[in-house]
Coordinates of C-alpha atoms in Angstrom, one line a residue:
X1 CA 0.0 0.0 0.0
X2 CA 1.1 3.4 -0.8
X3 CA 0.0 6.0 1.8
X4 CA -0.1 10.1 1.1
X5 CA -1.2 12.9 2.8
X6 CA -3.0 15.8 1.5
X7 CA -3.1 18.4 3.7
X8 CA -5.4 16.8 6.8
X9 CA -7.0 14.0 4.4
X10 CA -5.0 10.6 4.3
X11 CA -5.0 8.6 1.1
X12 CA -4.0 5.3 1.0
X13 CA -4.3 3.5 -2.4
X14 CA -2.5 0.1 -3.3
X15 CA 0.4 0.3 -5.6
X16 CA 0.4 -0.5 -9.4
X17 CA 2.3 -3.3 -10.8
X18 CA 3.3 -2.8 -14.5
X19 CA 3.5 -6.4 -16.3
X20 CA 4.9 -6.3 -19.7
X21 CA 2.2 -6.9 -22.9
X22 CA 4.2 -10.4 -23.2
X23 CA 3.3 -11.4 -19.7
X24 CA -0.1 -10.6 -20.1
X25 CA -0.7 -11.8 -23.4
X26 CA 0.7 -15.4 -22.2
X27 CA -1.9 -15.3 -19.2
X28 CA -5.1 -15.0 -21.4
X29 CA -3.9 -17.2 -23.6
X30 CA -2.9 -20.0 -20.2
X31 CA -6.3 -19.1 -19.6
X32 CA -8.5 -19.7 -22.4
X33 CA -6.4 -22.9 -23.3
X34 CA -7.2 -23.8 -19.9
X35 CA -11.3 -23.0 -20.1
X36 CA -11.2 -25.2 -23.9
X37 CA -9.9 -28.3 -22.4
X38 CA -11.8 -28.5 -19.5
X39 CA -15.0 -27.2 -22.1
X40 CA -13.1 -30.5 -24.2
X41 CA -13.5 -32.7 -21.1
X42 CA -16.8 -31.5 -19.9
X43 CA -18.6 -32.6 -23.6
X44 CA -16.6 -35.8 -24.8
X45 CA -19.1 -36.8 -27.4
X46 CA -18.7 -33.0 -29.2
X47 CA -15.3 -33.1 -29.1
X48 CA -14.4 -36.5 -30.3
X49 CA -16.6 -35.7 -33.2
X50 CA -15.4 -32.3 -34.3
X51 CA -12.2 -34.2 -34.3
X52 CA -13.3 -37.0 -36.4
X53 CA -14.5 -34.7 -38.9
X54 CA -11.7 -32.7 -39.3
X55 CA -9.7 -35.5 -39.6
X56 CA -11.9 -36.8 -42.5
X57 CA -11.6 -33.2 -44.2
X58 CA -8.2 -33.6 -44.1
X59 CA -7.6 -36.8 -45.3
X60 CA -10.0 -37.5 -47.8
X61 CA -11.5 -33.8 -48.5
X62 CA -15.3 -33.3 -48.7
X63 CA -16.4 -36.5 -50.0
X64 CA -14.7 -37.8 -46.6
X65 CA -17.8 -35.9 -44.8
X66 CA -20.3 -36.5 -47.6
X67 CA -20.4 -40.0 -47.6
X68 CA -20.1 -40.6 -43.7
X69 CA -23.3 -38.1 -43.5
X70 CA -25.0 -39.9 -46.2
X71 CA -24.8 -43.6 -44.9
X72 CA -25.3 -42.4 -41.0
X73 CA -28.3 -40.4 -41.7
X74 CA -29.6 -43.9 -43.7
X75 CA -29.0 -45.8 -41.0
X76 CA -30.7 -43.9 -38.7
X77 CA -33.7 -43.7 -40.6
X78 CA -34.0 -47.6 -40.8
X79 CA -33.0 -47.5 -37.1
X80 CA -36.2 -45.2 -36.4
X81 CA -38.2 -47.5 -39.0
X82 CA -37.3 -50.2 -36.7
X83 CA -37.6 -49.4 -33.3
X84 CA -38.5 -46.0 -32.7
X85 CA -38.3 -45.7 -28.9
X86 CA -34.7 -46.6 -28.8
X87 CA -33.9 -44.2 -31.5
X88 CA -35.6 -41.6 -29.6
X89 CA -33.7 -43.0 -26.3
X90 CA -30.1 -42.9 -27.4
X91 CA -30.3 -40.9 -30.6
X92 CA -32.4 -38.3 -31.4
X93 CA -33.3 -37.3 -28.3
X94 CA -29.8 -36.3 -26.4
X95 CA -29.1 -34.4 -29.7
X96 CA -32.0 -32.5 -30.0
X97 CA -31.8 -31.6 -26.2
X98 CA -28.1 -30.5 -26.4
X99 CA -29.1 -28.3 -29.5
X100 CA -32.2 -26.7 -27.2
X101 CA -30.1 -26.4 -24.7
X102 CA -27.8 -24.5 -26.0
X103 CA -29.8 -22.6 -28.6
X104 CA -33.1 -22.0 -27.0
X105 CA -33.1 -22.4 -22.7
X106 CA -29.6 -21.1 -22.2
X107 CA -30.4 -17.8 -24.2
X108 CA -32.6 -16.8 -22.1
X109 CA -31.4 -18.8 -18.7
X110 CA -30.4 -15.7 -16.8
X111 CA -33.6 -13.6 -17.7
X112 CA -36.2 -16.5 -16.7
X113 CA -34.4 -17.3 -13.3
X114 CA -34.4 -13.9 -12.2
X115 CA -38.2 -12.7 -13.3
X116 CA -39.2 -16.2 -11.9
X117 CA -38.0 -15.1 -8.8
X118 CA -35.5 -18.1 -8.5
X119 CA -32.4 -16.3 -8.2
X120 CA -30.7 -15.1 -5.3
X121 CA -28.0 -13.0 -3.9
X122 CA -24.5 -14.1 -1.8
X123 CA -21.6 -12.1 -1.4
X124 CA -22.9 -9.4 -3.3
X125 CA -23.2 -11.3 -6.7
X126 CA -26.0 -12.9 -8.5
X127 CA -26.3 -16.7 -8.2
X128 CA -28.2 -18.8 -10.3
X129 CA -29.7 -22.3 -10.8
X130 CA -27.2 -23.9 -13.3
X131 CA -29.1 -26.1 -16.3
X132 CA -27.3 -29.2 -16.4
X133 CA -28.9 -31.3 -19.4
X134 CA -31.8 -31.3 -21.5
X135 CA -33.5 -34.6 -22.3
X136 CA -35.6 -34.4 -25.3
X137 CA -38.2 -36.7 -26.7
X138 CA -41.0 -36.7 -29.3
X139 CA -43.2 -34.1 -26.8
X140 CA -41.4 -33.4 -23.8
X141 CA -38.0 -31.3 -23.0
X142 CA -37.0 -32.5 -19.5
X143 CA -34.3 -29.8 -17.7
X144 CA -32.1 -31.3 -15.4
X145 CA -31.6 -28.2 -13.2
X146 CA -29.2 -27.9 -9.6
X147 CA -30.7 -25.7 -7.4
X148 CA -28.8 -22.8 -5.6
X149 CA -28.1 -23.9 -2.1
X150 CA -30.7 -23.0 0.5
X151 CA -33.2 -23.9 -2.2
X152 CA -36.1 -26.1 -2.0
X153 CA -37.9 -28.1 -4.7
X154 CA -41.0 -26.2 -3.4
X155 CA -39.9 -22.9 -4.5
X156 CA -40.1 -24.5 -8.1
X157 CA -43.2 -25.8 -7.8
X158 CA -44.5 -22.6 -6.2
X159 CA -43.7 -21.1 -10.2
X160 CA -44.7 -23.6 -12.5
X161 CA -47.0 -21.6 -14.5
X162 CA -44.2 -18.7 -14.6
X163 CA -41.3 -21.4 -15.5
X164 CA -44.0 -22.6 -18.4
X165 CA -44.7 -18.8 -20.2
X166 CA -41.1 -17.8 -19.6
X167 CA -40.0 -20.8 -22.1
X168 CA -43.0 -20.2 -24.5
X169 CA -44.8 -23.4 -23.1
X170 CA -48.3 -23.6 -21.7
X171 CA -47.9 -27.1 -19.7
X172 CA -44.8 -27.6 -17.3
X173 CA -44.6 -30.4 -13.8
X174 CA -41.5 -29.9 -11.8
X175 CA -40.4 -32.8 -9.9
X176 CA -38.2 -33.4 -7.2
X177 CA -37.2 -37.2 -8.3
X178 CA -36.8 -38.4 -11.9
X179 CA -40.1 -38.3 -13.6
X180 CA -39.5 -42.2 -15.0
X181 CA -39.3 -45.2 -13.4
X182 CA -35.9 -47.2 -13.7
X183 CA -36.4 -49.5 -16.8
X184 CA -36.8 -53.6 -16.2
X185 CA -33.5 -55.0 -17.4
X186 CA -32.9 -58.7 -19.0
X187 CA -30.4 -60.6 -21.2
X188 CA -27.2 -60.4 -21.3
X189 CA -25.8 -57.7 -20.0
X190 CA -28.6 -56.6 -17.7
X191 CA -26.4 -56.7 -14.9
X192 CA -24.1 -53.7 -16.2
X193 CA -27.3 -52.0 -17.4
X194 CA -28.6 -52.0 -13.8
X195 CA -25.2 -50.9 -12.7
X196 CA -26.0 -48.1 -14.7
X197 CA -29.2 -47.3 -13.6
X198 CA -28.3 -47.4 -10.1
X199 CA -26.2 -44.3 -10.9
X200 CA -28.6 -42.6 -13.5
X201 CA -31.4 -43.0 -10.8
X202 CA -29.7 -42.3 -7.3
X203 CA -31.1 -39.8 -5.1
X204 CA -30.1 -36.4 -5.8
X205 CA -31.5 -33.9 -3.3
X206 CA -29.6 -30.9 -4.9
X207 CA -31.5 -31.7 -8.1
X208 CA -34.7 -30.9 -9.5
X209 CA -36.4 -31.9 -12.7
X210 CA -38.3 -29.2 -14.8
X211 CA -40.7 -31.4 -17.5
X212 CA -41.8 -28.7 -20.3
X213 CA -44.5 -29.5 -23.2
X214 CA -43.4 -29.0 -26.5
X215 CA -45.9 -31.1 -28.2
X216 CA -49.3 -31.3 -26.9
X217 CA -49.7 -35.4 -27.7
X218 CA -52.6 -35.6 -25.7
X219 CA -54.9 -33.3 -28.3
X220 CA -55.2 -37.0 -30.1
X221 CA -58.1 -39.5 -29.3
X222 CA -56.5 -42.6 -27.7
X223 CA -58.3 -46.0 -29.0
X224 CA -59.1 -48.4 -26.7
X225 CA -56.2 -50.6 -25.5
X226 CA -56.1 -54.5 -25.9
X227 CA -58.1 -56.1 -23.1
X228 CA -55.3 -58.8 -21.8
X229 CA -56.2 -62.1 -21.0
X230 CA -55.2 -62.1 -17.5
X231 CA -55.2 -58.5 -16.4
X232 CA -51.9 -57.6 -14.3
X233 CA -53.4 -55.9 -11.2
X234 CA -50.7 -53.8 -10.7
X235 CA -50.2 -52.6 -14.2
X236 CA -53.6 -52.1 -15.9
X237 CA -53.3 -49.8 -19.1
X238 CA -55.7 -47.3 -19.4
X239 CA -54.4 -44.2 -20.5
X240 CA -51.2 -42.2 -22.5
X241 CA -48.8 -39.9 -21.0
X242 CA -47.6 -36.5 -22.4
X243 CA -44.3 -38.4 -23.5
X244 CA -46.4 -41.0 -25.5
X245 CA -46.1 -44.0 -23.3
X246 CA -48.6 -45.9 -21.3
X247 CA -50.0 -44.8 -18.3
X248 CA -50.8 -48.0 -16.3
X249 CA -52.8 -48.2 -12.7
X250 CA -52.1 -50.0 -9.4
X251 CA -55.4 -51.3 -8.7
X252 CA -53.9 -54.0 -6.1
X253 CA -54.8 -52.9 -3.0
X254 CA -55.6 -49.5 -3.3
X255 CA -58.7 -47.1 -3.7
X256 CA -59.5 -44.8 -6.7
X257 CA -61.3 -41.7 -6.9
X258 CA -62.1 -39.6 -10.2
X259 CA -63.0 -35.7 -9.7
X260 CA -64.4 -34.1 -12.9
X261 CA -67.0 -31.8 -13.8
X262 CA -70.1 -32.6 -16.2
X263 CA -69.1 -33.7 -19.8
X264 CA -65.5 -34.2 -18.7
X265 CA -64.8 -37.7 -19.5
X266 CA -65.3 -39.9 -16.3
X267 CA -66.8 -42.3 -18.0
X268 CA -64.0 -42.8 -20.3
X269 CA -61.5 -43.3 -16.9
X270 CA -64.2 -45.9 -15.5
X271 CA -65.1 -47.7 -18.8
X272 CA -61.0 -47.8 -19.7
X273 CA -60.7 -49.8 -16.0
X274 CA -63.4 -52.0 -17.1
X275 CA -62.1 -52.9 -20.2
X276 CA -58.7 -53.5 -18.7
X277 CA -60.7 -56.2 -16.7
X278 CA -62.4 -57.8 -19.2
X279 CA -60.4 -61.0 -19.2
X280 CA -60.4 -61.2 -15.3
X281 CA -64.5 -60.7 -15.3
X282 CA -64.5 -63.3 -17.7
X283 CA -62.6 -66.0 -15.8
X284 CA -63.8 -65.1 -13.0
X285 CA -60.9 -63.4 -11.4
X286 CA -63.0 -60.5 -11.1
X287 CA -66.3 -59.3 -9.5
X288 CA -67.9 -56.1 -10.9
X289 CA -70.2 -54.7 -8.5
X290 CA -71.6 -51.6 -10.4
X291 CA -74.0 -48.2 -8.8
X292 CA -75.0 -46.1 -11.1
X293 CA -77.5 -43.4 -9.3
X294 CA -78.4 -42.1 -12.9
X295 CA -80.8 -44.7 -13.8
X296 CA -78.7 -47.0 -15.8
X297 CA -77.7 -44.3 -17.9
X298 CA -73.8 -44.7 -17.8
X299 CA -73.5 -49.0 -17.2
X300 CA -76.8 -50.4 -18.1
X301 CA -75.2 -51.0 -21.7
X302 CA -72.7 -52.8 -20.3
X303 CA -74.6 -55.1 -17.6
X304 CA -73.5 -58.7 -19.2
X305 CA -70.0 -57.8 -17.4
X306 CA -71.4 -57.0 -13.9
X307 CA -71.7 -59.5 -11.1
X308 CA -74.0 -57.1 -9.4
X309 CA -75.8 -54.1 -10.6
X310 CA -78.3 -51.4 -8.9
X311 CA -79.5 -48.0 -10.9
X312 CA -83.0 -47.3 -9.9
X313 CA -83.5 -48.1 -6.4
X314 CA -81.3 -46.7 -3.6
X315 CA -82.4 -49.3 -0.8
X316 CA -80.8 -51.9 -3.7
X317 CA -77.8 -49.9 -3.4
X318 CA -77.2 -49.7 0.2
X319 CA -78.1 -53.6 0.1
X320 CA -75.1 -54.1 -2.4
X321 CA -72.4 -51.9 -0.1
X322 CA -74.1 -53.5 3.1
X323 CA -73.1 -57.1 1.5
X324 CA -69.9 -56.0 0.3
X325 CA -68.9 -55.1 4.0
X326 CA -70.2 -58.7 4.6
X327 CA -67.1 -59.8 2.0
X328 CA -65.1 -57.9 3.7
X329 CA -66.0 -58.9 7.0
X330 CA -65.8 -62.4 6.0
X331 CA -62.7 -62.5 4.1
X332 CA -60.7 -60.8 7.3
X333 CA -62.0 -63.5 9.3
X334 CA -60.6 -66.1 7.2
X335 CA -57.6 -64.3 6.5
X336 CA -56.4 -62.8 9.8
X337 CA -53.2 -64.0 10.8
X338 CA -52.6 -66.2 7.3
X339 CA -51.6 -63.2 4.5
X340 CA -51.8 -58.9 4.8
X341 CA -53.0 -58.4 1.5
X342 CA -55.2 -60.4 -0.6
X343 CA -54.3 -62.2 -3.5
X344 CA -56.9 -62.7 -6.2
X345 CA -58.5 -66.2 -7.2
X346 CA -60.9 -67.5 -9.2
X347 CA -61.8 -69.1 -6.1
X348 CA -61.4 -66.1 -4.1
X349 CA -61.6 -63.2 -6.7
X350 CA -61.5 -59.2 -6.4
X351 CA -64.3 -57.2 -5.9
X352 CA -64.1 -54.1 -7.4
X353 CA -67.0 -51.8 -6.2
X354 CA -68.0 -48.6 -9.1
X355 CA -69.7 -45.7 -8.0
X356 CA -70.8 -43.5 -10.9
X357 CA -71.6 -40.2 -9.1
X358 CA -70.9 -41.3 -5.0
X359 CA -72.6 -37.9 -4.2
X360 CA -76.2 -39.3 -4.8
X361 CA -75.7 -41.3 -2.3
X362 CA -73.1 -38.9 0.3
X363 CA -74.8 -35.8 -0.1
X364 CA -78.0 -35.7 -2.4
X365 CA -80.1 -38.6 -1.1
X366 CA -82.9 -36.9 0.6
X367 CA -83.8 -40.0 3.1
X368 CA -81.2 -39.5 5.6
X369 CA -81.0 -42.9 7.2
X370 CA -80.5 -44.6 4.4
X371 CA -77.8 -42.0 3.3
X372 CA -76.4 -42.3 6.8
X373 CA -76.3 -46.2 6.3
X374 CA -74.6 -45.9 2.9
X375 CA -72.0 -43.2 4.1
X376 CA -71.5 -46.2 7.3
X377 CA -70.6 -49.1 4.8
X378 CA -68.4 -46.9 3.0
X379 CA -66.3 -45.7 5.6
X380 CA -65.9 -49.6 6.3
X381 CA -65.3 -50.3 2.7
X382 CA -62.6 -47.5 2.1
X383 CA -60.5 -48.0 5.5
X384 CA -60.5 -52.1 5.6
X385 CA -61.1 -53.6 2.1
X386 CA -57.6 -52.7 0.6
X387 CA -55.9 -55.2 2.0
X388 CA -59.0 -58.1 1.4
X389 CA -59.6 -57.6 -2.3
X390 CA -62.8 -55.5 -1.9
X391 CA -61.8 -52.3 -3.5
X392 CA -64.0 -48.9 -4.1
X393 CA -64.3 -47.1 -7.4
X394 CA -66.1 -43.7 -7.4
X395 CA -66.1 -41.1 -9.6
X396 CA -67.9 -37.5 -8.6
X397 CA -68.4 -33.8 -9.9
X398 CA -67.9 -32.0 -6.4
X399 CA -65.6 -32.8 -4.3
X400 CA -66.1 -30.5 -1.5
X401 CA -65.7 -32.4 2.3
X402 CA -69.7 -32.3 2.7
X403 CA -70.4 -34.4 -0.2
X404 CA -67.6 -36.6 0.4
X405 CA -66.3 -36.3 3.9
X406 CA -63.9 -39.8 3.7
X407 CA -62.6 -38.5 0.3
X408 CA -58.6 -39.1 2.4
X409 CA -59.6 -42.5 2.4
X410 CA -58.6 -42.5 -1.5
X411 CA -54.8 -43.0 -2.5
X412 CA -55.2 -43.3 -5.9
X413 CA -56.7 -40.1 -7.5
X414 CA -57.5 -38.8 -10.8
X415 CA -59.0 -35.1 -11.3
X416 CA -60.6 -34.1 -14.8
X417 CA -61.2 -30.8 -15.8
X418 CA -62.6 -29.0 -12.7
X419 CA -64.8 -25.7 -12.6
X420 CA -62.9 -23.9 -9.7
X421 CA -58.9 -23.8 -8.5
X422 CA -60.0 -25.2 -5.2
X423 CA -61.5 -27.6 -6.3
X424 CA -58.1 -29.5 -7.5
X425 CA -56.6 -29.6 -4.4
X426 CA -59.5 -31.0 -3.2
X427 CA -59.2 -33.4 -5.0
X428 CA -55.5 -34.7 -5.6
X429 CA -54.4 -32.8 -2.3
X430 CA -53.2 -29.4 -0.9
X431 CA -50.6 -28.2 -3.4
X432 CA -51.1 -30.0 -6.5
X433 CA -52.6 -27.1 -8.6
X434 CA -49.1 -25.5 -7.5
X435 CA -47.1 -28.5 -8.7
X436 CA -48.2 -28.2 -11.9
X437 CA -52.1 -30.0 -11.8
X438 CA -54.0 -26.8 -13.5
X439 CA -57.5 -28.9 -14.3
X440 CA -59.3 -26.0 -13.6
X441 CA -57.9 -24.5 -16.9
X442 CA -58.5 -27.3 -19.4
X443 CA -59.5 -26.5 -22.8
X444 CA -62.9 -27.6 -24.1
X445 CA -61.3 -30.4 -26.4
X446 CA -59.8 -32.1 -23.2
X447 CA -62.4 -34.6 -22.2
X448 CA -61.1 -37.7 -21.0
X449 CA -58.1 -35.3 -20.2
X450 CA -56.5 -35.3 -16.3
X451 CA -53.9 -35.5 -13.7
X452 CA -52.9 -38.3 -11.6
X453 CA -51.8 -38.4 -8.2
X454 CA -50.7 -42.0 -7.2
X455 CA -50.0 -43.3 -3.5
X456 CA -46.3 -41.9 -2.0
X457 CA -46.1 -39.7 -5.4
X458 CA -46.7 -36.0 -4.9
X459 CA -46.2 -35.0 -8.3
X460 CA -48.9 -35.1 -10.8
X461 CA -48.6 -36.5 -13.9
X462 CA -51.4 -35.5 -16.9
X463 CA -52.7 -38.1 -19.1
X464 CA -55.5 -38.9 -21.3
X465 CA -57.8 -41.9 -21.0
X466 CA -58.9 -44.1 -24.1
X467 CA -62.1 -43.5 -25.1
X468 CA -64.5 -46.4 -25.3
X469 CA -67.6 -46.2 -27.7
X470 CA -70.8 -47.5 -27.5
X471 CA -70.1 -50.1 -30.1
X472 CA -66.6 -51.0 -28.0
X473 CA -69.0 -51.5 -25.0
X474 CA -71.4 -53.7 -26.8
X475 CA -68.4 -55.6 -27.9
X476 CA -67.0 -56.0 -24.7
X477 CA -70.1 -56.8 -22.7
X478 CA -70.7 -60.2 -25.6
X479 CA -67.1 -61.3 -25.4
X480 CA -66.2 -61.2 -21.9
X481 CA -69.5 -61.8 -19.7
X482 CA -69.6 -62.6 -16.0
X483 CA -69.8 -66.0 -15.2
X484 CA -72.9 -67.4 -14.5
X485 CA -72.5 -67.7 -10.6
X486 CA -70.6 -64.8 -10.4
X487 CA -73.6 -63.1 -8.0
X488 CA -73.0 -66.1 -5.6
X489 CA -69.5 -64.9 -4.1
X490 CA -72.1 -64.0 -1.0
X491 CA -71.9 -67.7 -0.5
X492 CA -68.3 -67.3 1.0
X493 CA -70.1 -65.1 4.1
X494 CA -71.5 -68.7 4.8
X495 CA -68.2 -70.7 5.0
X496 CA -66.7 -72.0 8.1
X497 CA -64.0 -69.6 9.9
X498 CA -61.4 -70.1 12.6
X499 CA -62.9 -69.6 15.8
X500 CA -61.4 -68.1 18.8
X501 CA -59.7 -70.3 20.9
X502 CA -60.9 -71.1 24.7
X503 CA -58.9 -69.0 26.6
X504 CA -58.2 -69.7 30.7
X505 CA -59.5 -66.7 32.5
X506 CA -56.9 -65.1 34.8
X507 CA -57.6 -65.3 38.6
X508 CA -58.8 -61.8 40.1
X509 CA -57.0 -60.5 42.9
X510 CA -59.6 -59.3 45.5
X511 CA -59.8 -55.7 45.4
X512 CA -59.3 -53.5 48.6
X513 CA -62.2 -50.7 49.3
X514 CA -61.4 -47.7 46.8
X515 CA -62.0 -45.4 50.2
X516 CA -60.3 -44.7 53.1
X517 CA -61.9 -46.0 56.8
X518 CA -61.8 -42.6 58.1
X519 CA -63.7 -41.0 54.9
X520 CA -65.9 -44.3 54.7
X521 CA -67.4 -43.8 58.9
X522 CA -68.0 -40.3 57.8
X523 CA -70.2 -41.0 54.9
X524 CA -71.8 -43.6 57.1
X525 CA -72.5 -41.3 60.0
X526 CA -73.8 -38.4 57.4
X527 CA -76.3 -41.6 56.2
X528 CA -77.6 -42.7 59.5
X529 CA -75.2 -45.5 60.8
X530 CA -76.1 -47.1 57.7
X531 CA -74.1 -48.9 55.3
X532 CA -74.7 -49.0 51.6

């Protein structure tokens, strides 16, 4: 430091060093050779083939890049003719999401972080969430994004909407794990690829995964899926995803509940389950047990496949829920202390129980014992028969808590297009309309349109359900009927069950009086000398 004085005023400024141009020229230079290799490191794939290309100019001129162009670009096309998903997996996808990255999301990184109101401010600088890759594929670009520290994947969610407009999207989901589940891996070298996926899956707290919709694939009708033979329970296919796979449902041992308002497309989520059943209700693997409050309206074309089935009369339905607690009832009995969950038989088969419209009978039925007797067996139904194979299906239009008071009850849940913002949390939960589940703003042309929310999975997930025509139903209903006894399964209520062993009953210590002998001759002098 270099310290003057002027007059009373003390300076102190720190002294200049001169380098030579030489010196300074060599340190950029140090630098920026430094900054290319590690930028050489960082992107392997890049830089082995800018290398291979010059190496080709140089050797063999331009036909030495024509001709390698030519037959890769051919192969590629017959490798897309062949198996698209893979191409899409390892081809075209990373390279179309390292050209958006660089081209479209980091051009404007800096300006949607900070009007987003994800930035933030240490040490008197500007920090930033870094964009680590983009994932591309035929509708999705999927940012892998590390969060500054003190950040919470909340904060994200708490700007979807913003995150959405500021990329020129209308649809964006931020998630706080991978949105995909690990792949199933077989052959040969499945034990290297699930080396691999141990490390592409791991838990990253510091990460969170921003899921932007570049092409609507959900605008499309989907067609009715094939009805399997043997329906997988925990994989039933009923719907496509915004990335154009499958959306399969968990049925095993689990509720479902479907929020929508009128003209919406419930009917295409509970007719899509019912399909996907088909093969069970034929064998007998299944029990349909259908209400429909409307008269017959929704399932009446479709009554071959139902085991049991009440539309008009309301005493018929709280008959049907009262006997499916006696299922219930029955099937814990026999199966206390063997299994914890059911497994389903032809023997022993699931009952699943539909509800088209539960608030007829929660909140519109004007006889309130009867209602109060219905709401009784389903309370029973939704908080035991999970783990017996006596499962609840209901779909509804409000979902306020005075229509459906035990809607908690439900872990699996589906909401439509909904006429109010409350009304989807009400539905999939508090804080799914701010991760990302906007029914309340679907379009007119998305019916049969929703978000999921599935058991231990916060995030939704929209989809569209396959829509089944009248002519599908018909179809359906003549090729895979209900067996012939398959109203009978009441039959099992009458079966012989374990009783409870004869216990030895404990001896009883005598008791002691519970008063003292003082306080006792005082209550007996207050009564006359006499004892009670």
């Amino acid at each position: 430091m270099v310290t003057t004085s002027a007059g009373d005023l003390l300076i102190a400024r720190p002294k200049r060093f001169e380098l030579p141009v030489w010196a300074v020229l060599l340190g950029l230079l140090l630098r920026w050779s430094w900054r290319a290799a590690w930028w050489c490191l960082r992107h392997p794939v890049a830089t082995g083939t800018a290398t291979l290309a010059i190496w080709l100019y140089v050797e063999h001129g331009w036909p030495g890049l024509v001709v390698p162009a030519v037959l890769l670009s051919a192969a590629s096309a017959v490798w897309r003719w062949r198996h698209e998903s893979s191409w899409w997996a390892w081809l075209a996808g990373p390279l179309l999401g390292s050209f958006r990255r660089v081209f479209v999301y980091r051009r404007v990184w800096r300006e949607a972080m900070t009007l987003c109101g994800l930035s933030a401010k240490y040490d008197h600088r500007i920090v930033l969430p870094e964009l680590l890759a983009v994932r591309s594929d035929p509708a999705l670009d999927v940012l892998t994004i590390r969060m500054v520290r003190g950040q919470t994947p909340e904060e994200f969610q708490a700007v979807t909407a913003n995150l959405a407009y500021a990329f020129g999207r209308r649809h964006a989901r931020v998630y706080s794990e991978r949105p995909d589940d690990p792949p199933i891996r077989t052959g040969r070298a499945a034990w290297l690829l699930r080396a691999v996926d141990r490390v592409r899956f791991r838990d990253r707290p510091t990460i969170v995964y921003l899921a932007l919709v570049r092409t609507d694939a959900l605008r499309t009708v989907v067609p009715p899926f094939p009805v399997p033979t043997m329906p997988d329970f925990t994989a039933l296919n009923l719907a496509r995803r915004e990335d154009l796979r499958t959306w399969s449902l968990h049925l095993l041992a689990t509720h479902v509940l479907v929020g929508g308002a009128t003209r919406r497309g419930k009917g295409s989520v509970l007719w899509s389950l019912v399909r996907a059943l088909g093969g069970g209700v034929a064998s007998g693997l299944v029990r349909l047990w259908v209400i429909d409050p409307k008269g017959g309206m929704e399932f009446a074309i479709g009554r071959p496949m139902f085991a049991r089935f009440a539309c008009k009369s309301f005493e018929a339905m709280a008959d049907l829920l009262d006997e499916a607690v006696a299922v219930l009832r029955e099937r814990q009995a026999r199966l206390a202390g063997v299994v914890r969950v059911h497994t389903p038989t032809e023997a022993d088969p699931l009952v699943v129980v539909v509800i088209d419209e539960m608030a007829a009978l929660t909140a519109y039925l004007q006889d309130a014992d009867l209602r109060k007797r219905i709401a009784s067996s389903l309370g029973v139904l939704l908080s035991q028969g999970a783990g017996v194979g006596v499962l609840v299906v209901a779909a509804l239009q409000d979902p306020r808590k005075e229509v459906l008071p035990f809607r908690d009850l439900f872990p699996t849940r589906i909401a439509l297009g909904l006429t109010e913002a409350s009304q989807v949390d009400m539905v999939l939960g508090d804080g799914a309309r701010n991760r990302g589940a906007l029914a309340d703003q679907m379009p007119r042309w998305a019916k049969g349109v929703g978000y999921v929310i599935l058991d231990g999975t916060p995030e939704p997930m929209r989809v569209r359900f396959s829509y089944v025509t009248d002519d599908d139903i018909r179809a359906m209903a003549s090729q895979y009927p209900a067996p012939v006894d398959a109203a009978d399964i009441l039959a099992q209520v009458g079966r012989e069950t374990a009783t409870e062993p004869a216990r030895v009953p404990l001896p009883r210590r005598p008791s002691g009086p519970l008063l003292p002998e003082s306080l006792r001759n005082l209550l007996d002098r207050d009564n006359g000398g006499e004892r009670r």
